[in-house]
Amino acid sequence: MLADDYLGVLNSEQRAAVEHTGSPLLILAGAGSGKTRVITTKIAWLIRECQVDPAGILAVTFTKKAASEMQERAVNIEERARFAQIRTFHSFGAFFLRKHAGLAGVDKNFTVYDDDDMITLLCKAVPSLTKKDASRLAHKISLAKDYCLSPDSPELEQIEADPEFADIYASYQKRLRDTGNVDFGDLIMLPYEILRDNEFIRRETHSRYKVIMVDEYQDSNVAQFKFLQLLSGVDEGSGTYVCVVGDDDQSIYKFRGAEVQNILNFQEHFPGTKLIRLETNYRSHAEILACADSVVKNNSGRLGKTLVAARGKGKKPVMVFLPTQDDETQFCAELIMQAADAGVPYSSWAVLYRTNAQSLGFESEFLHQKIPYKIVGSLKFYEREEIKDALAWLSFTANPRDEISFRRIVNKPARGIGATTQDRIVAAGTGTSLVLAAQKLKLTKKAAEGMEKFCSLFNSLNEMIPDEENASSENNGSSGTAANLSEFVKEAVIKSGLLDYHREQDEITGTQKEENLHELMNSAVPYKCTRQGLLEFLDHINLDRTLDLQNENSDEDRVTLITLHNTKGLEFPRVIITGMEGGIFPREDKTEAELEEERRLLYVGITRAKDELYFTSCRSRRLYGQIKYMSPSPFLAEIAPSLVRVLGEKPASLGFGADDVPPEAKKYKKGTLVYHDDYGHGEIIATSKDSEGEYVVTVSFETGGIKKFLPKYQSSSLLVEDTDF
């Protein structure tokens, strides 16, 4: 292929990025701007036009899929690109570490320990630790390694304040080195330490790699940044060409250790950096991009860019205001079915939500309406471990002869009732209650104590579920009887220990198991807390499961159900972003930095849409087993009314007209500095209206707290510091 052939398809911004050499380069690549084309073309161009040895090119990204795609596309342009090193960060770290294993005190044939291996090894290194504590501390150790912190690092207290943590970390490291193996965090930290401490290897590395490119740089953590600094030799005049590609507006993985400051401060750490913005968007229509820009421009921590739609104008995005979450799921189903009747494939639709727990309502509605769907990045709701655990308790309460449910819950969390004891109980309880059978058996002391606790829990839950004929609306909620089945589900997951058990897993892995359990509670609100109500609830779930199995046999033309985080890198013709209410999206009590990340997350969601975009917001929602009245997401107020169409009753808190501006809104604006008698100095970070139409401000205080106020009633205690507004 001639140079003009592959360069001719590039726009001016892309070509400038491809042909840049010399100084470090930061390519600020907006959503849908063709960054992969730029990276792969640049690799080919450097080999073909600059005679760079392909073996001297190192390109790193974050997923195997992205690395494979990058290599395939580069090779299609220039065959010699197959000799370039195109890897994930951790794959390259492992490659480097095997080459220099002896310097790190590990065997060159090391294996990589996963999270479970870490916990097991930590328990052996520090026998006094419980498995629960070991799980938590293993997560802390991984986090420390993401920051390149060793056991003797003074900064370690920022990870864990407990003074014993350093010793525990040191004991774990010694045990790990004794095995000759490494954990996942070592794959970056150990190569960094080798380069830091060995000038000869640093110079050898600089000599080998003359070009280093990093994709999705906004997703890099501190350890990866430090590793890049040493790999490139930027502070040593190595002459290695460094090019990073990313989008600060799409930095949404702080919970995984990603540090947005890496891209924001790149020019500071790599002097002489050339900044090239890719602002031509080939994915979305102009109206969609205008919505995205109107939201993300409210972030202060960004380098700034404005996307221009190559596809020109299209349909205005639509804000849909609905009474309840049931109306929300029905609206989405009807919208999709109407489009299907007009010949629009189901696969052109994606329903986005903030948390996995929100999938339940859509799954149920789509199953009943026979709309084929798939869940991306997560199990379907009823397949999730924590939901199966909770349902097992409900099923066993309804039928204490249920062997499968019994085996799932009797020793979870651990009660000392092993498989052998379970077999004895099941054998003795054939055709009768397993609880009664267990009480008649002579068990070991440990098993007997555990079984006594289990039976006591079963009996207390069983008492909460009266027969229909013995229950009445008058005594419902009294004498230990819950008002609706949601209260019973709540008691079951709390008393059984499942809520605490899965909450601990959330703390370790960053999952959303607790939220899923709360959503199961919410789904039980319409049912009476009676035995009949329990059976109806379980029947409803089993029907959904049956419908789901039928759905599995359908073809691949399916609606995508997906969290906003999992949409990164994807695109869809038609996108519905659901749950646009304060407390849902953004989440409650966020710091300013956290709000900025939430805003970036919405930006990512908006820019997934090619042709059509919808936002849905509900006035009420079932939360924690109760009906809660909601306010629209403050992010919706950041979108100018002229940019969208509105369906439903538009809340007064959105789009103040010239004659509808409350007096307090003129004084207490976003960004205004205030002082409160109790909380001190702060800044207004968001404004909205409550369910009564009252003007509400959200203030972030210097002390770290976030509070909401009604200025109309608190003007004497909430004082404006800067009156020049």
CSV table of C-alpha atoms in Angstrom, one decimal, residues 318-709:
chain,number,residue,atom,x,y,z
A,318,VAL,CA,-35.6,13.4,24.3
A,319,MET,CA,-36.0,13.9,28.1
A,320,VAL,CA,-38.9,11.7,29.4
A,321,PHE,CA,-40.4,12.5,32.8
A,322,LEU,CA,-42.4,9.6,34.2
A,323,PRO,CA,-44.4,9.0,37.4
A,324,THR,CA,-42.8,5.7,38.6
A,325,GLN,CA,-40.0,3.2,37.7
A,326,ASP,CA,-42.7,0.8,36.5
A,327,ASP,CA,-43.8,3.5,34.0
A,328,GLU,CA,-40.1,3.9,33.1
A,329,THR,CA,-39.7,0.2,32.1
A,330,GLN,CA,-43.0,0.2,30.3
A,331,PHE,CA,-42.1,3.3,28.3
A,332,CYS,CA,-38.8,1.7,27.2
A,333,ALA,CA,-40.5,-1.5,26.2
A,334,GLU,CA,-43.2,0.4,24.2
A,335,LEU,CA,-40.6,2.6,22.5
A,336,ILE,CA,-38.6,-0.5,21.4
A,337,MET,CA,-41.6,-2.4,20.3
A,338,GLN,CA,-42.9,0.5,18.2
A,339,ALA,CA,-39.6,0.7,16.5
A,340,ALA,CA,-39.5,-3.0,16.0
A,341,ASP,CA,-42.9,-2.8,14.3
A,342,ALA,CA,-41.4,-0.3,11.9
A,343,GLY,CA,-38.5,-2.6,11.1
A,344,VAL,CA,-35.9,-1.4,13.5
A,345,PRO,CA,-33.7,-4.3,14.9
A,346,TYR,CA,-33.7,-4.9,18.6
A,347,SER,CA,-29.9,-4.9,18.5
A,348,SER,CA,-29.9,-1.2,17.6
A,349,TRP,CA,-31.1,-0.4,21.1
A,350,ALA,CA,-29.1,-0.1,24.4
A,351,VAL,CA,-30.7,0.6,27.8
A,352,LEU,CA,-28.1,2.2,30.1
A,353,TYR,CA,-28.2,2.4,33.9
A,354,ARG,CA,-25.9,3.5,36.8
A,355,THR,CA,-25.9,0.2,38.7
A,356,ASN,CA,-26.4,-3.5,37.9
A,357,ALA,CA,-29.3,-3.6,40.3
A,358,GLN,CA,-31.4,-1.4,38.0
A,359,SER,CA,-31.5,-4.2,35.4
A,360,LEU,CA,-34.2,-6.2,37.2
A,361,GLY,CA,-37.2,-4.0,36.2
A,362,PHE,CA,-36.2,-4.0,32.6
A,363,GLU,CA,-35.4,-7.7,32.5
A,364,SER,CA,-38.9,-8.5,33.9
A,365,GLU,CA,-40.8,-6.2,31.6
A,366,PHE,CA,-38.8,-7.3,28.5
A,367,LEU,CA,-39.4,-11.0,29.3
A,368,HIS,CA,-43.2,-10.4,29.7
A,369,GLN,CA,-43.3,-8.4,26.5
A,370,LYS,CA,-41.2,-11.0,24.7
A,371,ILE,CA,-38.5,-8.4,23.9
A,372,PRO,CA,-35.2,-10.3,23.4
A,373,TYR,CA,-32.3,-8.9,25.4
A,374,LYS,CA,-28.8,-9.5,26.7
A,375,ILE,CA,-26.9,-8.3,29.7
A,376,VAL,CA,-23.4,-7.1,29.0
A,377,GLY,CA,-20.7,-7.2,31.6
A,378,SER,CA,-22.8,-8.9,34.3
A,379,LEU,CA,-24.9,-11.9,35.0
A,380,LYS,CA,-28.7,-11.7,34.6
A,381,PHE,CA,-30.3,-10.6,37.8
A,382,TYR,CA,-31.5,-14.0,39.0
A,383,GLU,CA,-28.2,-15.6,38.1
A,384,ARG,CA,-26.2,-13.4,40.5
A,385,GLU,CA,-24.7,-15.2,43.6
A,386,GLU,CA,-26.2,-12.9,46.2
A,387,ILE,CA,-29.7,-13.1,44.6
A,388,LYS,CA,-29.6,-16.9,44.5
A,389,ASP,CA,-28.6,-16.9,48.2
A,390,ALA,CA,-31.5,-14.7,49.2
A,391,LEU,CA,-34.0,-16.6,47.1
A,392,ALA,CA,-32.8,-19.9,48.6
A,393,TRP,CA,-33.8,-18.5,52.1
A,394,LEU,CA,-37.2,-17.5,50.8
A,395,SER,CA,-37.7,-20.9,49.1
A,396,PHE,CA,-36.7,-22.8,52.2
A,397,THR,CA,-39.0,-20.7,54.4
A,398,ALA,CA,-41.8,-21.6,52.0
A,399,ASN,CA,-40.8,-25.3,51.8
A,400,PRO,CA,-38.4,-26.6,54.5
A,401,ARG,CA,-38.1,-29.9,52.6
A,402,ASP,CA,-36.2,-28.0,49.8
A,403,GLU,CA,-32.8,-29.8,49.8
A,404,ILE,CA,-31.2,-27.6,47.1
A,405,SER,CA,-32.0,-24.4,49.0
A,406,PHE,CA,-31.0,-25.9,52.3
A,407,ARG,CA,-27.6,-26.9,51.1
A,408,ARG,CA,-27.0,-23.4,49.6
A,409,ILE,CA,-27.7,-21.5,52.8
A,410,VAL,CA,-27.2,-23.7,55.8
A,411,ASN,CA,-23.4,-23.0,55.9
A,412,LYS,CA,-23.4,-19.6,54.3
A,413,PRO,CA,-22.0,-17.6,56.0
A,414,ALA,CA,-20.0,-20.5,57.6
A,415,ARG,CA,-21.7,-22.1,60.7
A,416,GLY,CA,-19.5,-25.2,61.0
A,417,ILE,CA,-22.1,-27.4,59.1
A,418,GLY,CA,-20.0,-29.3,56.5
A,419,ALA,CA,-21.0,-31.5,53.6
A,420,THR,CA,-21.0,-34.7,55.7
A,421,THR,CA,-23.4,-33.2,58.3
A,422,GLN,CA,-25.6,-31.9,55.5
A,423,ASP,CA,-25.7,-35.3,53.9
A,424,ARG,CA,-26.8,-36.8,57.3
A,425,ILE,CA,-29.6,-34.2,57.7
A,426,VAL,CA,-30.9,-34.7,54.2
A,427,ALA,CA,-30.9,-38.5,54.6
A,428,ALA,CA,-32.8,-38.2,57.9
A,429,GLY,CA,-35.3,-35.7,56.5
A,430,THR,CA,-36.5,-37.4,53.4
A,431,GLY,CA,-40.1,-36.3,52.9
A,432,THR,CA,-40.2,-34.1,55.9
A,433,SER,CA,-38.9,-30.8,57.3
A,434,LEU,CA,-35.1,-30.7,57.2
A,435,VAL,CA,-35.2,-28.4,60.2
A,436,LEU,CA,-37.1,-31.0,62.3
A,437,ALA,CA,-34.8,-33.7,61.0
A,438,ALA,CA,-31.7,-31.8,62.1
A,439,GLN,CA,-33.1,-31.3,65.6
A,440,LYS,CA,-33.5,-35.0,66.1
A,441,LEU,CA,-29.9,-35.9,65.1
A,442,LYS,CA,-26.9,-36.2,67.4
A,443,LEU,CA,-24.3,-33.9,65.8
A,444,THR,CA,-20.8,-32.9,66.7
A,445,LYS,CA,-20.6,-29.9,69.1
A,446,LYS,CA,-19.6,-27.4,66.5
A,447,ALA,CA,-22.2,-28.6,64.0
A,448,ALA,CA,-24.9,-28.7,66.7
A,449,GLU,CA,-24.2,-25.1,67.7
A,450,GLY,CA,-24.3,-24.0,64.1
A,451,MET,CA,-27.5,-25.9,63.4
A,452,GLU,CA,-29.1,-24.5,66.5
A,453,LYS,CA,-28.5,-21.0,65.2
A,454,PHE,CA,-29.8,-21.9,61.7
A,455,CYS,CA,-33.0,-23.5,63.1
A,456,SER,CA,-33.6,-20.5,65.4
A,457,LEU,CA,-33.2,-18.1,62.4
A,458,PHE,CA,-35.6,-20.3,60.3
A,459,ASN,CA,-38.2,-20.3,63.1
A,460,SER,CA,-38.0,-16.5,63.5
A,461,LEU,CA,-38.5,-15.9,59.8
A,462,ASN,CA,-41.2,-18.5,59.6
A,463,GLU,CA,-43.1,-16.6,62.3
A,464,MET,CA,-43.1,-13.5,60.2
A,465,ILE,CA,-45.1,-15.3,57.5
A,466,PRO,CA,-48.6,-15.9,58.7
A,467,ASP,CA,-51.2,-17.9,56.8
A,468,GLU,CA,-53.5,-15.7,54.8
A,469,GLU,CA,-56.5,-16.6,57.0
A,470,ASN,CA,-54.7,-15.5,60.1
A,471,ALA,CA,-53.5,-12.2,58.7
A,472,SER,CA,-55.4,-9.0,58.5
A,473,SER,CA,-54.6,-5.4,57.4
A,474,GLU,CA,-55.3,-4.3,61.0
A,475,ASN,CA,-52.5,-6.3,62.6
A,476,ASN,CA,-50.2,-6.2,59.6
A,477,GLY,CA,-47.1,-4.5,60.8
A,478,SER,CA,-47.8,-5.4,64.5
A,479,SER,CA,-46.9,-8.3,66.6
A,480,GLY,CA,-43.8,-8.9,64.6
A,481,THR,CA,-45.6,-9.0,61.2
A,482,ALA,CA,-44.2,-6.9,58.5
A,483,ALA,CA,-46.3,-4.5,56.4
A,484,ASN,CA,-45.3,-6.1,53.1
A,485,LEU,CA,-43.1,-8.8,51.8
A,486,SER,CA,-40.2,-6.4,51.3
A,487,GLU,CA,-39.8,-6.2,55.1
A,488,PHE,CA,-39.6,-10.0,55.3
A,489,VAL,CA,-37.0,-10.2,52.5
A,490,LYS,CA,-35.0,-7.5,54.3
A,491,GLU,CA,-35.1,-9.4,57.6
A,492,ALA,CA,-34.1,-12.6,55.8
A,493,VAL,CA,-31.0,-11.2,54.2
A,494,ILE,CA,-30.0,-9.3,57.4
A,495,LYS,CA,-30.6,-12.0,60.0
A,496,SER,CA,-29.1,-14.7,57.8
A,497,GLY,CA,-25.8,-12.7,57.6
A,498,LEU,CA,-26.0,-12.6,53.8
A,499,LEU,CA,-26.1,-8.8,53.7
A,500,ASP,CA,-23.0,-8.4,55.8
A,501,TYR,CA,-21.3,-11.2,53.9
A,502,HIS,CA,-21.9,-9.7,50.4
A,503,ARG,CA,-21.2,-6.1,51.7
A,504,GLU,CA,-17.7,-7.3,52.6
A,505,GLN,CA,-17.3,-8.7,49.1
A,506,ASP,CA,-18.3,-5.3,47.7
A,507,GLU,CA,-15.6,-3.6,49.8
A,508,ILE,CA,-13.0,-5.9,48.5
A,509,THR,CA,-14.0,-6.3,44.8
A,510,GLY,CA,-16.0,-3.1,44.1
A,511,THR,CA,-19.0,-5.1,43.1
A,512,GLN,CA,-22.7,-4.1,43.7
A,513,LYS,CA,-24.0,-7.1,45.5
A,514,GLU,CA,-25.5,-5.1,48.4
A,515,GLU,CA,-27.4,-2.9,45.9
A,516,ASN,CA,-28.7,-6.0,44.1
A,517,LEU,CA,-30.0,-7.4,47.4
A,518,HIS,CA,-31.8,-4.0,48.1
A,519,GLU,CA,-33.3,-4.2,44.6
A,520,LEU,CA,-34.7,-7.7,45.4
A,521,MET,CA,-36.3,-6.2,48.5
A,522,ASN,CA,-37.8,-3.4,46.4
A,523,SER,CA,-39.3,-5.9,44.0
A,524,ALA,CA,-41.2,-7.6,46.8
A,525,VAL,CA,-43.0,-4.3,47.9
A,526,PRO,CA,-46.3,-5.2,45.9
A,527,TYR,CA,-46.7,-8.5,47.7
A,528,LYS,CA,-48.4,-9.1,51.1
A,529,CYS,CA,-46.3,-10.5,53.9
A,530,THR,CA,-48.2,-13.7,54.1
A,531,ARG,CA,-47.4,-17.2,53.1
A,532,GLN,CA,-49.6,-16.7,50.0
A,533,GLY,CA,-47.8,-13.5,49.2
A,534,LEU,CA,-44.4,-15.2,49.5
A,535,LEU,CA,-45.5,-18.0,47.1
A,536,GLU,CA,-46.9,-15.5,44.6
A,537,PHE,CA,-43.5,-13.6,44.7
A,538,LEU,CA,-41.6,-16.9,44.1
A,539,ASP,CA,-44.0,-17.8,41.4
A,540,HIS,CA,-43.4,-14.5,39.7
A,541,ILE,CA,-39.7,-15.0,39.8
A,542,ASN,CA,-39.9,-18.6,38.6
A,543,LEU,CA,-42.1,-17.4,35.7
A,544,ASP,CA,-39.4,-14.9,34.8
A,545,ARG,CA,-36.8,-17.6,34.9
A,546,THR,CA,-38.9,-19.8,32.6
A,547,LEU,CA,-39.4,-17.0,30.1
A,548,ASP,CA,-35.7,-16.2,30.3
A,549,LEU,CA,-34.9,-19.8,29.3
A,550,GLN,CA,-37.2,-19.5,26.3
A,551,ASN,CA,-35.5,-16.3,25.4
A,552,GLU,CA,-32.1,-17.9,25.4
A,553,ASN,CA,-33.1,-19.8,22.2
A,554,SER,CA,-33.8,-16.6,20.3
A,555,ASP,CA,-31.3,-15.2,17.7
A,556,GLU,CA,-28.8,-12.5,18.3
A,557,ASP,CA,-31.1,-9.6,17.5
A,558,ARG,CA,-31.4,-8.4,21.1
A,559,VAL,CA,-31.6,-5.2,23.1
A,560,THR,CA,-28.5,-4.5,25.1
A,561,LEU,CA,-28.9,-3.9,28.9
A,562,ILE,CA,-25.7,-2.5,30.3
A,563,THR,CA,-24.3,-0.3,33.0
A,564,LEU,CA,-22.8,3.1,32.0
A,565,HIS,CA,-19.3,1.9,33.0
A,566,ASN,CA,-19.5,-1.1,30.7
A,567,THR,CA,-20.4,1.0,27.7
A,568,LYS,CA,-16.9,2.4,27.3
A,569,GLY,CA,-15.7,1.7,23.8
A,570,LEU,CA,-19.1,0.7,22.5
A,571,GLU,CA,-21.7,2.4,20.3
A,572,PHE,CA,-25.4,1.9,19.5
A,573,PRO,CA,-27.8,3.6,17.1
A,574,ARG,CA,-30.3,4.2,19.8
A,575,VAL,CA,-29.5,4.8,23.5
A,576,ILE,CA,-31.8,5.2,26.5
A,577,ILE,CA,-30.1,6.5,29.7
A,578,THR,CA,-32.4,5.6,32.6
A,579,GLY,CA,-32.6,6.5,36.3
A,580,MET,CA,-31.8,10.2,35.8
A,581,GLU,CA,-32.6,11.2,39.3
A,582,GLY,CA,-30.6,12.8,42.1
A,583,GLY,CA,-29.3,10.1,44.4
A,584,ILE,CA,-29.3,7.5,41.6
A,585,PHE,CA,-27.2,9.4,39.0
A,586,PRO,CA,-25.3,11.1,40.4
A,587,ARG,CA,-25.0,9.1,43.6
A,588,GLU,CA,-25.6,10.9,46.9
A,589,ASP,CA,-23.0,12.7,49.0
A,590,LYS,CA,-20.3,13.0,46.3
A,591,THR,CA,-17.3,15.3,46.7
A,592,GLU,CA,-16.6,17.7,43.9
A,593,ALA,CA,-14.0,15.4,42.4
A,594,GLU,CA,-16.5,12.5,42.6
A,595,LEU,CA,-19.2,14.6,41.0
A,596,GLU,CA,-16.8,15.4,38.1
A,597,GLU,CA,-16.3,11.7,37.5
A,598,GLU,CA,-20.0,11.1,37.6
A,599,ARG,CA,-20.4,13.8,35.0
A,600,ARG,CA,-17.7,12.2,32.9
A,601,LEU,CA,-19.7,8.9,33.2
A,602,LEU,CA,-22.8,10.6,31.8
A,603,TYR,CA,-20.7,12.1,29.0
A,604,VAL,CA,-19.5,8.6,28.1
A,605,GLY,CA,-23.1,7.3,28.1
A,606,ILE,CA,-24.4,10.2,25.9
A,607,THR,CA,-21.6,9.7,23.3
A,608,ARG,CA,-22.4,6.0,22.8
A,609,ALA,CA,-25.5,7.1,20.9
A,610,LYS,CA,-25.3,7.5,17.1
A,611,ASP,CA,-28.8,8.5,16.0
A,612,GLU,CA,-31.3,8.7,18.9
A,613,LEU,CA,-30.8,9.5,22.6
A,614,TYR,CA,-33.4,9.4,25.4
A,615,PHE,CA,-33.1,10.3,29.1
A,616,THR,CA,-35.7,8.9,31.6
A,617,SER,CA,-36.4,10.3,35.0
A,618,CYS,CA,-39.1,9.2,37.6
A,619,ARG,CA,-40.9,11.2,40.2
A,620,SER,CA,-40.9,8.2,42.6
A,621,ARG,CA,-38.9,5.0,42.9
A,622,ARG,CA,-38.8,2.0,45.2
A,623,LEU,CA,-35.7,2.3,47.3
A,624,TYR,CA,-34.8,0.2,50.4
A,625,GLY,CA,-38.3,-1.3,50.4
A,626,GLN,CA,-40.1,2.1,50.4
A,627,ILE,CA,-41.5,4.5,47.9
A,628,LYS,CA,-39.2,7.5,47.7
A,629,TYR,CA,-40.0,10.8,45.9
A,630,MET,CA,-37.2,11.8,43.6
A,631,SER,CA,-35.8,15.0,42.1
A,632,PRO,CA,-34.5,15.0,38.6
A,633,SER,CA,-30.7,14.6,38.2
A,634,PRO,CA,-28.9,17.9,38.5
A,635,PHE,CA,-27.1,16.9,35.3
A,636,LEU,CA,-30.3,17.3,33.4
A,637,ALA,CA,-30.5,20.9,34.4
A,638,GLU,CA,-27.1,21.4,32.7
A,639,ILE,CA,-28.6,20.6,29.3
A,640,ALA,CA,-30.2,23.7,27.8
A,641,PRO,CA,-33.9,23.3,27.1
A,642,SER,CA,-33.3,24.2,23.4
A,643,LEU,CA,-31.2,21.1,22.9
A,644,VAL,CA,-33.9,18.5,23.8
A,645,ARG,CA,-37.5,17.5,23.3
A,646,VAL,CA,-39.5,16.9,26.5
A,647,LEU,CA,-42.1,14.1,27.0
A,648,GLY,CA,-44.2,14.1,30.2
A,649,GLU,CA,-44.5,16.7,32.9
A,650,LYS,CA,-41.3,18.7,33.0
A,651,PRO,CA,-40.3,19.4,36.7
A,652,ALA,CA,-40.2,23.0,37.8
A,653,SER,CA,-36.6,22.6,38.8
A,654,LEU,CA,-35.5,22.3,35.2
A,655,GLY,CA,-35.2,25.1,32.7
A,656,PHE,CA,-36.2,28.3,34.7
A,657,GLY,CA,-38.0,30.7,32.5
A,658,ALA,CA,-37.3,34.5,32.7
A,659,ASP,CA,-40.4,35.0,34.9
A,660,ASP,CA,-40.0,31.9,36.9
A,661,VAL,CA,-36.6,32.4,38.6
A,662,PRO,CA,-36.9,32.2,42.3
A,663,PRO,CA,-35.2,35.2,44.1
A,664,GLU,CA,-32.9,32.8,46.0
A,665,ALA,CA,-31.7,31.3,42.7
A,666,LYS,CA,-30.2,34.6,41.7
A,667,LYS,CA,-28.3,34.8,45.0
A,668,TYR,CA,-27.4,31.2,45.6
A,669,LYS,CA,-26.0,30.1,42.3
A,670,LYS,CA,-23.6,27.2,41.4
A,671,GLY,CA,-20.1,28.2,42.3
A,672,THR,CA,-21.1,30.7,44.9
A,673,LEU,CA,-19.0,30.7,48.1
A,674,VAL,CA,-21.0,30.5,51.3
A,675,TYR,CA,-20.5,30.2,55.0
A,676,HIS,CA,-22.7,28.2,57.4
A,677,ASP,CA,-22.9,28.7,61.2
A,678,ASP,CA,-22.4,24.9,61.9
A,679,TYR,CA,-20.4,23.7,58.9
A,680,GLY,CA,-18.1,26.5,58.0
A,681,HIS,CA,-16.9,27.6,54.6
A,682,GLY,CA,-18.2,25.9,51.4
A,683,GLU,CA,-19.1,26.2,47.8
A,684,ILE,CA,-22.5,25.5,46.1
A,685,ILE,CA,-21.8,22.6,43.7
A,686,ALA,CA,-25.4,21.9,42.5
A,687,THR,CA,-28.9,23.4,42.5
A,688,SER,CA,-32.3,21.7,42.1
A,689,LYS,CA,-35.9,21.8,43.3
A,690,ASP,CA,-37.5,19.3,45.7
A,691,SER,CA,-40.8,17.5,45.2
A,692,GLU,CA,-42.6,20.6,46.6
A,693,GLY,CA,-40.9,22.9,44.1
A,694,GLU,CA,-38.6,24.5,46.7
A,695,TYR,CA,-35.2,25.7,45.5
A,696,VAL,CA,-32.4,23.5,46.9
A,697,VAL,CA,-28.7,24.0,47.0
A,698,THR,CA,-26.0,21.4,47.5
A,699,VAL,CA,-22.9,22.7,49.3
A,700,SER,CA,-19.5,21.1,49.5
A,701,PHE,CA,-17.7,22.2,52.7
A,702,GLU,CA,-14.0,22.5,53.3
A,703,THR,CA,-14.4,20.0,56.1
A,704,GLY,CA,-15.3,17.4,53.5
A,705,GLY,CA,-19.0,17.2,54.1
A,706,ILE,CA,-21.8,17.7,51.6
A,707,LYS,CA,-25.1,19.1,52.7
A,708,LYS,CA,-28.4,20.3,51.1
A,709,PHE,CA,-30.2,23.5,52.1
